[in-house]
Amino acid sequence: MGELNVVGKNVERVDIRAKVTGRAVYAADMDMPGMLHGKIIRCLEYAHAKVKSLDFSEAEKMPGVVKCLGPDDVTSKTYNQSVIDLMASEQEAEWMGDIEEQNIFTKHVKFYGDGIGAIIAESEEQAERAAAKVKVEYEPLPVYLTPEQSSAPDAVQFVPEKPGNRAFQLPAEMFPNNCLGWGDVDEAFKEADLIVEDRFYTPKQKQCQMEPNNYIALYDDEGRLNCWASCQMPKLAHVKLARLFEMPMSRVKFNQTVVGGGFGARLGLVMEPEVCALALAVPGRPVKIQQPREEDWLSSPSRHPSDYWMKMGFKKDGTPVAIDAISKNFKGGYYLDGSALASTTGFWLQGMYKVENLRYRGESYFTNQPVCGAYRGYGNPQTNFVLEQIVERGCKELNIDPLEWRKKWHKTVGDNSWIGFTQYSSCALDECLEKGAEAIGWKDKRAKYENQTGVKRRGIGLSVGQHTSGAAPMILEHTTCTVRLNEDASAELLLACSDLGQGSHTTLRQIAAESLGFPIEDVHLNVGDSDANGFDIGAHASRTLYVGGNAVKQACEDAKRQLFERAAKKLEANVEDLDMNLDKEIFVKGSPSKSITAKDICEVGIYNFTNPMTGEANGEAGQIQSYVSYMPDHNSPPFFCTFVEVEVDMETGEVKLLELVSAHDIGRAIHPAICEGQMEGGAQQGLGMALTEEMYFDENGKVKNNSFTDYKMLGASDMPKMTNILVENPDPHGPFGAKSVGEAGLVTPVGAVANAIYQATGIQFTEGPITPEKILKAIKEKEVAA
Amino acid sequence: MSSRILTDFDLLVPETVPEALEMLNRLQDQVTVVSGGTDVLVAMKFGFDTPYGMSLAKLAGLNYLEFDPQQGLRVGARTTITQLLESPEVKQYYPAIWESAVNFATPQIRNTATLVGNLLRASPAGDGSCAVYALGGKLVFSNEAGEREVDIDDLWVGYATTARNKDELATELRIPIPAANSINAFKRMTRVNEDLAKLNVAVNLTMDGNVCTDARVAMGCVAATPVRLRQTEDLLKGAEINEESLKSLMATVSAEITPIDDQRSTAEYRKQVSGVMVKRAIEQARDRVTA
Amino acid sequence: MNKLSVNLRVNGRGYDLEVASNKTLLEVLRDQLNLPDTKYGCGTGECGACTVLIDGEVVNSCLTLAAAADGREIRTAVGLEKNGQLHPVQQAFIEETAVQCGYCIPGMVVKSVGLLEKNPDPSEEEIRHWLEGNICRCTGYEKIVDAVKSASKKMASAEVKAVG
């Protein structure tokens, strides 16, 4: 690869000026003539109930009310707000048992906050006041908050297709005995010198993206349904809405507004069906829905909590002989991506270590809780919390340095990856571990913190991980990209890749500029417009840079090839002998005077005239355009590690975060500062999952902390000193060698902080988040036992 | 469930205290006083509803902080937490109050919320309330007939309820000058740094050398209102303050409180750490003086 | 519900308005004055997305009655630019790549300006303590803290230049 001009540089983010000035327009900031306001009526009395009656008679009399809608006033077609159904083949979906059981407004309330109807009024305040006048009669049903409760024989069935309320188990058609893995686990345990086994709980963490979900929809005079929202997957939302409302896609337009954070919360649909149903009820008038944070919390998906059991066998020398695991996920009230999450939780497990025998069973059970869907890491933080603590305990029992153990047993190039049947194409985890260990002073601190006494005790912990770069080949991967060269040789790219804030519109623009050989200012991305943009999955699975980047790269390289072919004709040279400088002059290598500008070629392609005297054209006709429909045939997972140092107060159980070092094998950093930003932000969420973040419920299923008042995230002064190290080891498949970094930053801080607390206290905590309450209780119990 | 919109009310904006008192006399409990508003506006978004709101934004004459070496501190009802933090006298003589102000909510809230409002909110978790309780003081209530002082010990009559009468406006908080050789401090525990307390404690000890001659110990988040730990105070009085005596306190403290499980912590945990927190607050007060 | 006549001075411009008694400053800025740079994030004073400067002090506009802001000087993110030049804080946020989704950023920028106007040379600890009350879910605060430090230096050198 020659010298890079744009890739690898911290260019100014394309969106940043609008954001620092406050001029970036989010969905809530949009106002339209004649706009109405919608208010969703939610069940806040029960977590499980039948709606016996919905009485709008008083609400209808309230000032400003335009329409009241119940379940029978909107389409009765059911849907699944997740998108997993679009990404698997029909056969696979059938095996997996994916279902579409959601209604826009429900008559069977399945969680606290489930939507049962809506008011449309002239103002937000009028809609709100009218909603308070709606009278609802419920028939309460028993509330199930754990898989044990909902799978009891006499439990009310959530849907007929899922007996025992088991939403999912790994299908026997694809996974023999409903398990993934290899070898003979039961036999292998007999050979083990040490068996470590425990049962864990991983918490229901909320994405807490700062922009609440806000929507506008308009059923216009052309008979088109328009929707404006900050969805992570605008093209899949486009097709889902078209199917739900039984309209051709040409009559549905999805406009992706500036996305104020995603982290999985807006992966599929959230309230797009509701706002579109409202808009269809009032043709010609836009309808806007804005919700208070507390309702946003209930009406959007969270991370799946899990009851996660694991058993691991070791030889005396540390050789891992077998891993056995069962993850039971709490599904919440609806199915969503019940199949995918329970599967990937096991994939991350099988991707990590060279273990001869492995068995994983993944299941999901309906519960009366707000829905669970995608959240950054998609099962990986859960597995990290469990696996990395189990490994840590094994190392301690066997008196093996946990850093050396991981260096020896992690999978690497050539080993079967998390996908099982494909191999890792690159891995620089050893370099990550060495650099990280040195940066935090692992060896000295680890030794120093053994056998402490006193009130304040320190600990240092480590965790490793591997994630994904896109979803291939497990499920659909596809990005299309069109490149159009304007007559002045500037480039317009049309694609639907999402920037949730992670910076992908900037990094994709860098890749485009580099691949075209153009200055970055000459490249523009047209995004967020479903009329103009071709297919793209959307932002999930850390795919945008890896898959979208390759799509952009191929399309741009094709445009450049066309440009060079025309230049070659004009210069009477071979394409291979041409080069282009940053002034976009194409010249013959070695004879720079033989040159033509890209602008001359592009211009003549568009303003193409035939000489009336000679009949000859002034150049090759036709605007240069390229198009790719890119489906990757590979996946290049990133590897990474995190070290965390803590201080635990043995009298109060409080944990102080002193330092965090993460090192990521990202292949190549297209924009180093953006890569670091992913790691830094990921750390805040991963540390939070381990220490403070959890949605919890009273016995009736009411969420007790659906607000920033009582769901606490680490703030600026809680965060440790951070060092984030980018290890560049270009991958043969990634664009310019790049692998993903989006989700990974969250994963390893989870296990690392748990392991640091383990070293400080000598106690492992199996239930997240690890609060001072749990720590102190365990310390007291240990004291009593001693 | 919260709303993005406040409940309906007519807003009154008095510009003088007499004008405000006249309104209160006329409307009594139909009116909600909005001073800093940082608590009451949140309550209104959660449905708290009265026909009238009375904003003190333009009320002249209640925004002051006056210190007199003999009389002590006078805090006007409109004085914000930020103003307390900016006062060298508060920092020097009333470190418990200053420490309660440093981490009080957020800079935005500190700029708006008032200490008097914190007392009137009568939350068991109020950091300012806890600190003032340990120091002792009197809250001045005015109505059209005149004014009266209510001792801080008599202010909170139940959860979120004070001794304020419906026609009264709290106008001033008076905190005496701490006794010579006295030390005071405030500490709290939270889930993350920016948070409501899961437990807070303030101590105010009069010392004769190493011997404590008088003590006030206040604790929050362990009962329906902030509480004084009378038995602990009695144990401290006459005791020498050393490792051993502080350690022995830890058991008595937990016996004096009746905490509950809530969003921020558990009853069990609060019992377990309450003694540690009293011990640490006393050490903090002592070490500051030695330093 | 009554309406009150108020005069608000926002980003240097005066507005005479009628506001409903129950409207917060946030609602009036966004819905009546068409200044949507100030954001709703939680409505309860926890997240800081609605932070504005009132007479130089940082305040949650979601917990401020619009009528109570009568006669006051209000500054928001969109008004920080002077003569086509970004505020040094805004410039520093750009240079440090301290922005991801951007939703918290107008409040974060205003909050930082509020700090540096009072304390031109804050320590890292002071910066982090001050940023409490403004939630960012994207950046882990690392580059935001760097940006405030860098802005502090920018403003100091601009001051020296102005004096010199």
CSV table of N, CA and C in Angstrom, one decimal, chain A residues 655-658 684 687 691-692 712-721, chain B residues 190-195, chain C residues 128-129 132 141:
chain,number,residue,atom,x,y,z
A,655,VAL,N,-16.2,1.2,45.8
A,655,VAL,CA,-15.1,0.9,44.8
A,655,VAL,C,-14.7,2.3,44.2
A,656,LYS,N,-13.4,2.6,44.2
A,656,LYS,CA,-12.9,3.7,43.5
A,656,LYS,C,-12.1,3.2,42.3
A,657,LEU,N,-12.5,3.8,41.1
A,657,LEU,CA,-11.8,3.4,39.9
A,657,LEU,C,-10.5,4.3,39.8
A,658,LEU,N,-9.4,3.7,39.8
A,658,LEU,CA,-8.1,4.4,39.7
A,658,LEU,C,-7.6,4.6,38.3
A,684,GLN,N,-16.9,3.8,29.6
A,684,GLN,CA,-17.9,4.4,30.5
A,684,GLN,C,-19.1,3.4,30.7
A,687,LEU,N,-17.8,-0.1,32.4
A,687,LEU,CA,-17.6,0.0,33.8
A,687,LEU,C,-18.9,0.2,34.5
A,691,LEU,N,-20.6,-1.9,37.6
A,691,LEU,CA,-20.6,-1.3,38.9
A,691,LEU,C,-21.9,-0.7,39.3
A,692,THR,N,-22.6,-0.1,38.4
A,692,THR,CA,-23.8,0.7,38.9
A,692,THR,C,-25.1,0.5,38.1
A,712,LYS,N,-28.0,5.2,37.8
A,712,LYS,CA,-26.8,6.1,37.8
A,712,LYS,C,-25.8,5.6,36.9
A,713,MET,N,-25.2,6.5,36.1
A,713,MET,CA,-24.1,6.2,35.2
A,713,MET,C,-22.9,6.9,35.7
A,714,LEU,N,-21.7,6.4,35.4
A,714,LEU,CA,-20.5,7.1,35.8
A,714,LEU,C,-20.4,8.5,35.2
A,715,GLY,N,-20.1,9.5,36.0
A,715,GLY,CA,-20.0,10.8,35.5
A,715,GLY,C,-18.5,11.2,35.2
A,716,ALA,N,-18.3,12.5,34.8
A,716,ALA,CA,-17.0,12.9,34.5
A,716,ALA,C,-16.0,12.7,35.7
A,717,SER,N,-16.5,12.9,36.9
A,717,SER,CA,-15.6,12.8,38.0
A,717,SER,C,-15.5,11.3,38.6
A,718,ASP,N,-16.3,10.4,38.1
A,718,ASP,CA,-16.2,9.0,38.5
A,718,ASP,C,-15.2,8.2,37.7
A,719,MET,N,-15.0,8.7,36.5
A,719,MET,CA,-14.2,8.0,35.5
A,719,MET,C,-12.7,7.9,36.0
A,720,PRO,N,-12.1,6.7,35.7
A,720,PRO,CA,-10.7,6.6,36.1
A,720,PRO,C,-9.8,7.3,35.1
A,721,LYS,N,-8.5,7.5,35.4
A,721,LYS,CA,-7.5,7.9,34.5
A,721,LYS,C,-7.5,6.8,33.4
B,190,THR,N,-22.8,8.1,48.1
B,190,THR,CA,-23.7,8.1,47.0
B,190,THR,C,-23.3,6.9,46.1
B,191,ARG,N,-24.2,6.7,45.1
B,191,ARG,CA,-23.9,5.6,44.1
B,191,ARG,C,-22.8,6.0,43.2
B,192,VAL,N,-22.9,7.2,42.6
B,192,VAL,CA,-21.9,7.8,41.9
B,192,VAL,C,-21.7,9.2,42.4
B,193,ASN,N,-20.7,10.0,42.0
B,193,ASN,CA,-20.5,11.3,42.7
B,193,ASN,C,-21.7,12.2,42.6
B,194,GLU,N,-22.2,12.3,41.4
B,194,GLU,CA,-23.4,13.2,41.3
B,194,GLU,C,-24.7,12.4,41.6
B,195,ASP,N,-25.2,12.6,42.8
B,195,ASP,CA,-26.3,11.7,43.2
B,195,ASP,C,-26.9,12.3,44.5
C,128,ARG,N,-13.6,18.2,36.0
C,128,ARG,CA,-14.4,17.0,36.1
C,128,ARG,C,-15.5,17.2,37.1
C,129,HIS,N,-15.2,17.8,38.2
C,129,HIS,CA,-16.3,18.1,39.2
C,129,HIS,C,-17.3,19.1,38.6
C,132,GLU,N,-20.0,17.5,36.2
C,132,GLU,CA,-21.1,16.7,36.8
C,132,GLU,C,-22.4,17.5,36.6
C,141,TYR,N,-16.2,11.1,28.5
C,141,TYR,CA,-15.8,12.5,29.0
C,141,TYR,C,-14.3,12.8,28.7
